[in-house]
Amino acid sequence: ARSTMAVIGHWCVAFLLARVQPGVSVVLFMKLTMLSDTLILVFSLLGLEVGGFMWPDWMAPPEETLAAVRVWKLTGRWIEGVDPDPDDPSFHGFQSLPPGYIDASYSHSIMLTAIWGIIAAVAWLVLVPRRPGSWTIALGLFVATASHPILDVCFHAAYILPGNRAVTRVVLFGGLWQSRLLSLISLPIDILLAYVPYRIWLAARIPTDDTPEVLYAIRQYKLAFWGLALGLNMTTWYLVELAMYLLWPLGYHLGVLGASDVAIIWLWSIALYPMYKLEQHVKLKSPPRQHEKYTNDAHGSESLL
């Protein structure tokens, strides 16, 4: 489907949940909001999800993309009038690299992510000692996990049920990312979706100490987080597909989604380490209640990650 993937924008939910539920590490919320993208690799290796490389209008369609389209048509997963057909003489390729052919009807199924969310909530209640607010925290874990495809419904596409994408695909507002205008400014929009909630989360926290060493560490971890988030996360999405097209035999032998998705899906998680370290160097402005003390304890945070 013609769409631009929102990547770090999904962290908006994580930062907002961590603001209202300081009893849980923001890094755990961030991991859960990106679970759907992580599962793309798993389901593609299982053969349940199929995709093809994207290409700009100055290139010929790569063979693996044409193969994926043929599979979709033969299996009834092609959506007439929605999926741009490379066999149509009037279609000469996408005008930018981000749009492409991806079937994510399992990893981005609202029903399946709700199930993963329930599992995360139950695991918290069973594995973590009960404390005041445990049920509220469990609800937050569920929301973080289930939020990914719900946001995707507004911005590109998601699926209510797992299975045939042609039957279960849902898009609201015409798919905001499918607008040619928005596709040109999708990167700054994605950054704002993450940065504004990040500032809201950070506004409730102060340094654990006013020593120069702590203040310097906080500055460095902030720079490292955003540098990695933007440099590895967003840039990967916009550049790796081009590299994989130019090296398409390598991408093809690693699978249709292959090496490009390995980079896109996994590199974003590197940015979580400086966020984890940043969280250890800040504390709530107001004294935490008993069940909130868990986040501000370094050993407690480590057990959550």
C-alpha positions as a printed NumPy array, in Angstrom:
array([[  0.   ,   0.   ,   0.   ],
       [  1.203,   3.512,  -0.678],
       [  2.138,   4.793,   2.76 ],
       [  4.954,   6.319,   4.75 ],
       [  5.863,   4.518,   7.96 ],
       [  5.593,   6.497,  11.175],
       [  8.454,   5.242,  13.323],
       [  9.475,   7.256,  16.377],
       [  6.089,   8.973,  16.396],
       [  4.722,   5.903,  18.186],
       [  6.796,   6.9  ,  21.205],
       [  4.306,   9.703,  21.879],
       [  2.109,   7.165,  23.678],
       [  5.052,   5.897,  25.728],
       [  6.07 ,   9.338,  26.993],
       [  2.512,  10.313,  27.887],
       [  1.906,   7.048,  29.731],
       [  5.184,   7.437,  31.639],
       [  4.133,  10.96 ,  32.627],
       [  0.891,   9.786,  34.214],
       [  2.305,   6.464,  35.441],
       [  5.784,   7.13 ,  36.853],
       [  5.768,   3.687,  38.437],
       [  6.969,   2.185,  35.144],
       [ 10.126,   2.911,  33.176],
       [  9.47 ,   4.979,  30.056],
       [ 11.802,   2.599,  28.196],
       [  9.453,  -0.32 ,  28.834],
       [  6.546,   1.71 ,  27.449],
       [  8.681,   2.611,  24.414],
       [  9.505,  -1.026,  23.761],
       [  5.861,  -2.024,  23.931],
       [  4.694,   0.711,  21.554],
       [  7.095,  -0.636,  18.914],
       [  6.221,  -4.307,  19.365],
       [  4.241,  -4.435,  16.111],
       [  7.217,  -3.298,  14.05 ],
       [  9.437,  -5.824,  15.807],
       [  7.016,  -8.632,  14.938],
       [  7.136,  -7.812,  11.218],
       [ 10.463,  -9.635,  11.041],
       [  9.092, -12.648,  12.918],
       [  5.966, -13.013,  10.783],
       [  7.87 , -12.438,   7.537],
       [ 10.296, -15.233,   8.435],
       [  7.273, -17.457,   9.137],
       [  5.891, -16.614,   5.702],
       [  2.73 , -15.015,   7.089],
       [  3.602, -11.507,   5.897],
       [  4.888, -10.657,   2.439],
       [  6.306,  -7.446,   1.085],
       [  8.272,  -5.986,  -1.783],
       [ 10.88 ,  -3.296,  -2.056],
       [  9.742,   0.187,  -2.95 ],
       [ 11.271,   2.153,  -5.769],
       [ 11.265,   5.762,  -6.986],
       [  9.934,   6.752, -10.373],
       [ 13.424,   6.924, -11.911],
       [ 14.02 ,   3.183, -11.348],
       [ 12.465,   0.051, -12.783],
       [ 10.452,  -2.091, -10.313],
       [ 12.709,  -4.639,  -8.563],
       [ 11.914,  -8.25 ,  -9.377],
       [ 11.097,  -9.199,  -5.772],
       [  8.469,  -6.456,  -5.674],
       [  6.828,  -7.762,  -8.83 ],
       [  6.944, -11.271,  -7.345],
       [  5.264, -10.071,  -4.14 ],
       [  2.531,  -8.34 ,  -6.143],
       [  1.894, -11.521,  -8.121],
       [  1.564, -13.475,  -4.875],
       [ -0.917, -10.927,  -3.515],
       [ -3.048, -11.146,  -6.656],
       [ -3.026, -14.943,  -6.709],
       [ -3.943, -15.201,  -3.006],
       [ -6.647, -12.529,  -3.025],
       [ -4.621, -10.012,  -0.99 ],
       [ -4.549,  -7.358,  -3.721],
       [ -6.828,  -4.362,  -3.156],
       [ -8.123,  -3.059,  -6.478],
       [ -8.254,   0.707,  -6.667],
       [ -6.021,   1.1  ,  -3.606],
       [ -2.794,  -0.733,  -4.393],
       [ -0.92 ,   0.952,  -7.269],
       [ -0.294,  -1.677,  -9.944],
       [  3.236,  -1.748, -11.426],
       [  1.723,  -3.365, -14.55 ],
       [ -0.436,  -0.313, -15.136],
       [  1.181,   1.739, -17.953],
       [  0.235,   4.957, -16.158],
       [  2.14 ,   3.988, -13.005],
       [  5.873,   4.666, -13.212],
       [  6.93 ,   4.158,  -9.609],
       [  6.586,   6.134,  -6.415],
       [  7.732,   9.742,  -6.287],
       [  9.635,   9.108,  -3.061],
       [ 11.139,   6.014,  -1.474],
       [  9.031,   5.543,   1.68 ],
       [  5.845,   4.284,  -0.086],
       [  5.96 ,   0.582,  -0.805],
       [  4.274,  -2.805,  -0.808],
       [  4.051,  -4.375,   2.63 ],
       [  1.555,  -6.861,   4.021],
       [  1.594,  -6.47 ,   7.81 ],
       [ -1.813,  -7.958,   8.544],
       [ -0.543, -10.075,  11.445],
       [  2.032,  -7.859,  13.16 ],
       [ -0.279,  -4.834,  12.794],
       [ -3.538,  -6.596,  13.617],
       [ -5.51 ,  -4.681,  16.256],
       [ -6.853,  -7.969,  17.63 ],
       [ -3.397,  -9.575,  17.982],
       [ -1.769,  -6.517,  19.532],
       [ -4.643,  -6.357,  22.012],
       [ -3.843,  -9.959,  22.921],
       [ -0.142,  -9.103,  23.36 ],
       [ -1.255,  -6.185,  25.538],
       [ -3.343,  -8.448,  27.724],
       [ -0.363, -10.804,  28.077],
       [  1.883,  -7.884,  29.086],
       [ -0.667,  -6.675,  31.651],
       [ -1.163, -10.146,  33.14 ],
       [  2.613, -10.72 ,  33.256],
       [  3.011,  -7.506,  35.251],
       [  0.321,  -8.506,  37.734],
       [  1.742, -12.018,  38.136],
       [  5.502, -11.374,  38.106],
       [  5.802,  -8.013,  39.854],
       [  4.941,  -7.815,  43.559],
       [  1.575,  -6.154,  44.087],
       [  1.648,  -2.518,  45.135],
       [ -0.895,   0.309,  45.117],
       [ -1.68 ,   1.157,  41.511],
       [ -0.696,  -2.229,  40.048],
       [ -3.932,  -2.514,  38.081],
       [ -3.499,   0.991,  36.682],
       [  0.033,   0.164,  35.596],
       [ -1.195,  -3.041,  33.97 ],
       [ -3.753,  -1.001,  32.04 ],
       [ -0.972,   1.33 ,  30.882],
       [  1.059,  -1.616,  29.589],
       [ -1.97 ,  -2.82 ,  27.656],
       [ -2.543,   0.624,  26.123],
       [  1.117,   0.969,  25.119],
       [  1.113,  -2.41 ,  23.361],
       [ -2.237,  -1.993,  21.619],
       [ -1.61 ,   1.607,  20.547],
       [  0.626,   0.915,  17.566],
       [ -1.904,  -0.305,  14.968],
       [ -4.543,   2.114,  16.261],
       [ -2.278,   5.055,  15.429],
       [ -1.411,   3.411,  12.113],
       [ -5.096,   3.351,  11.18 ],
       [ -5.001,   7.148,  11.112],
       [ -1.65 ,   7.601,   9.407],
       [ -1.304,   4.768,   6.907],
       [ -3.049,   1.432,   7.503],
       [ -3.657,  -1.347,  10.   ],
       [ -5.849,  -4.413,  10.265],
       [ -8.646,  -5.309,  12.647],
       [ -8.177,  -9.06 ,  12.306],
       [ -5.093, -11.025,  11.269],
       [ -5.13 , -12.606,   7.848],
       [ -6.158, -11.387,   4.432],
       [ -5.119,  -7.727,   4.159],
       [ -7.683,  -7.093,   1.427],
       [-10.491,  -7.958,   3.858],
       [ -9.271,  -6.596,   7.177],
       [ -7.394,  -3.418,   6.157],
       [ -8.621,  -0.225,   7.834],
       [ -7.641,   3.376,   7.078],
       [ -9.185,   6.492,   8.635],
       [ -9.098,  10.031,   7.243],
       [ -7.945,   8.662,   3.898],
       [ -4.587,   7.683,   5.392],
       [ -2.841,  10.897,   6.358],
       [  0.558,   9.611,   5.235],
       [ -0.88 ,   8.823,   1.782],
       [ -1.261,  12.52 ,   1.111],
       [  1.438,  13.622,  -1.328],
       [  1.86 ,  16.864,   0.618],
       [  2.225,  15.132,   3.983],
       [  4.696,  12.63 ,   2.536],
       [  7.054,  15.552,   1.956],
       [  6.941,  16.65 ,   5.597],
       [  6.472,  13.265,   7.272],
       [  9.892,  13.379,   8.941],
       [  9.299,  16.628,  10.918],
       [  5.774,  15.469,  11.781],
       [  7.153,  12.198,  13.138],
       [  9.764,  14.083,  15.156],
       [  7.152,  16.398,  16.671],
       [  4.915,  13.445,  17.564],
       [  7.752,  12.111,  19.699],
       [  9.421,  15.318,  20.868],
       [  6.396,  17.156,  22.31 ],
       [  5.349,  14.238,  24.597],
       [  9.023,  13.768,  25.481],
       [  9.138,  17.354,  26.736],
       [  5.907,  16.767,  28.679],
       [  7.46 ,  13.706,  30.325],
       [ 10.728,  15.49 ,  31.073],
       [  8.958,  18.551,  32.508],
       [  7.871,  16.475,  35.515],
       [ 11.453,  15.513,  36.34 ],
       [ 14.556,  17.189,  37.75 ],
       [ 18.182,  16.026,  38.015],
       [ 18.919,  13.583,  40.811],
       [ 21.796,  15.866,  41.799],
       [ 22.969,  19.365,  40.912],
       [ 26.608,  18.346,  40.576],
       [ 28.357,  19.191,  37.283],
       [ 28.894,  15.5  ,  36.618],
       [ 25.177,  14.664,  36.753],
       [ 24.144,  17.7  ,  34.704],
       [ 26.78 ,  16.872,  32.089],
       [ 25.618,  13.248,  31.932],
       [ 22.006,  14.357,  31.422],
       [ 23.004,  16.616,  28.519],
       [ 25.032,  13.856,  26.923],
       [ 22.298,  11.244,  27.244],
       [ 19.723,  13.626,  25.774],
       [ 21.969,  14.259,  22.779],
       [ 22.728,  10.558,  22.409],
       [ 19.064,   9.603,  22.552],
       [ 17.911,  12.055,  19.904],
       [ 21.004,  11.56 ,  17.799],
       [ 20.451,   7.806,  17.689],
       [ 16.678,   8.089,  17.355],
       [ 16.973,  10.384,  14.354],
       [ 20.216,   9.14 ,  12.877],
       [ 19.484,   5.413,  13.063],
       [ 15.708,   5.321,  13.158],
       [ 14.398,   7.856,  10.705],
       [ 17.399,   8.007,   8.387],
       [ 17.399,   4.221,   8.141],
       [ 13.834,   4.203,   6.917],
       [ 14.555,   6.744,   4.188],
       [ 17.966,   5.465,   3.029],
       [ 18.178,   1.721,   3.615],
       [ 15.498,   0.91 ,   1.043],
       [ 17.55 ,   2.68 ,  -1.62 ],
       [ 20.678,   0.798,  -0.561],
       [ 18.819,  -2.515,  -0.601],
       [ 17.445,  -1.777,  -4.041],
       [ 20.936,  -1.114,  -5.375],
       [ 22.055,  -4.346,  -3.686],
       [ 18.815,  -6.17 ,  -4.388],
       [ 20.355,  -9.687,  -4.765],
       [ 21.502,  -9.463,  -1.132],
       [ 18.081,  -8.242,  -0.029],
       [ 16.316, -10.904,  -2.051],
       [ 18.327, -13.804,  -0.615],
       [ 17.655, -12.569,   2.936],
       [ 13.925, -12.596,   2.222],
       [ 11.501, -10.176,   0.625],
       [ 11.639,  -7.848,   3.595],
       [ 15.132,  -9.038,   4.419],
       [ 18.014,  -6.831,   5.377],
       [ 16.182,  -3.533,   5.041],
       [ 13.56 ,  -4.484,   7.61 ],
       [ 16.187,  -5.908,   9.968],
       [ 17.758,  -2.449,  10.024],
       [ 14.488,  -0.514,  10.156],
       [ 12.942,  -2.63 ,  12.88 ],
       [ 15.919,  -3.173,  15.143],
       [ 18.12 ,  -0.082,  14.937],
       [ 15.543,   2.101,  16.66 ],
       [ 16.028,   0.081,  19.866],
       [ 19.652,   1.247,  20.19 ],
       [ 18.321,   4.687,  21.115],
       [ 16.621,   3.214,  24.17 ],
       [ 19.913,   2.742,  26.046],
       [ 20.708,   6.478,  26.473],
       [ 17.05 ,   7.01 ,  27.422],
       [ 17.439,   4.331,  30.081],
       [ 20.575,   6.089,  31.382],
       [ 18.85 ,   9.475,  31.256],
       [ 15.994,   8.084,  33.325],
       [ 18.485,   7.01 ,  35.986],
       [ 19.793,  10.59 ,  36.285],
       [ 16.413,  12.282,  36.802],
       [ 13.708,  12.007,  39.431],
       [ 10.156,  13.235,  39.926],
       [  9.792,  16.822,  41.065],
       [  7.384,  15.787,  43.797],
       [  8.128,  12.923,  46.195],
       [  6.768,   9.674,  44.705],
       [  4.064,   7.663,  46.327],
       [  4.987,   4.2  ,  47.483],
       [  4.192,   2.471,  44.171],
       [  5.979,   5.198,  42.184],
       [  9.25 ,   4.698,  44.01 ],
       [  9.95 ,   1.748,  41.759],
       [ 10.912,   3.891,  38.753],
       [ 13.383,   6.101,  40.593],
       [ 15.286,   3.183,  42.019],
       [ 18.104,   2.213,  39.656],
       [ 17.879,  -1.494,  40.424],
       [ 14.127,  -1.455,  39.991],
       [ 14.457,   0.157,  36.572],
       [ 16.938,  -2.47 ,  35.5  ],
       [ 14.523,  -5.247,  36.409],
       [ 11.882,  -3.694,  34.177],
       [ 14.126,  -3.598,  31.125]])
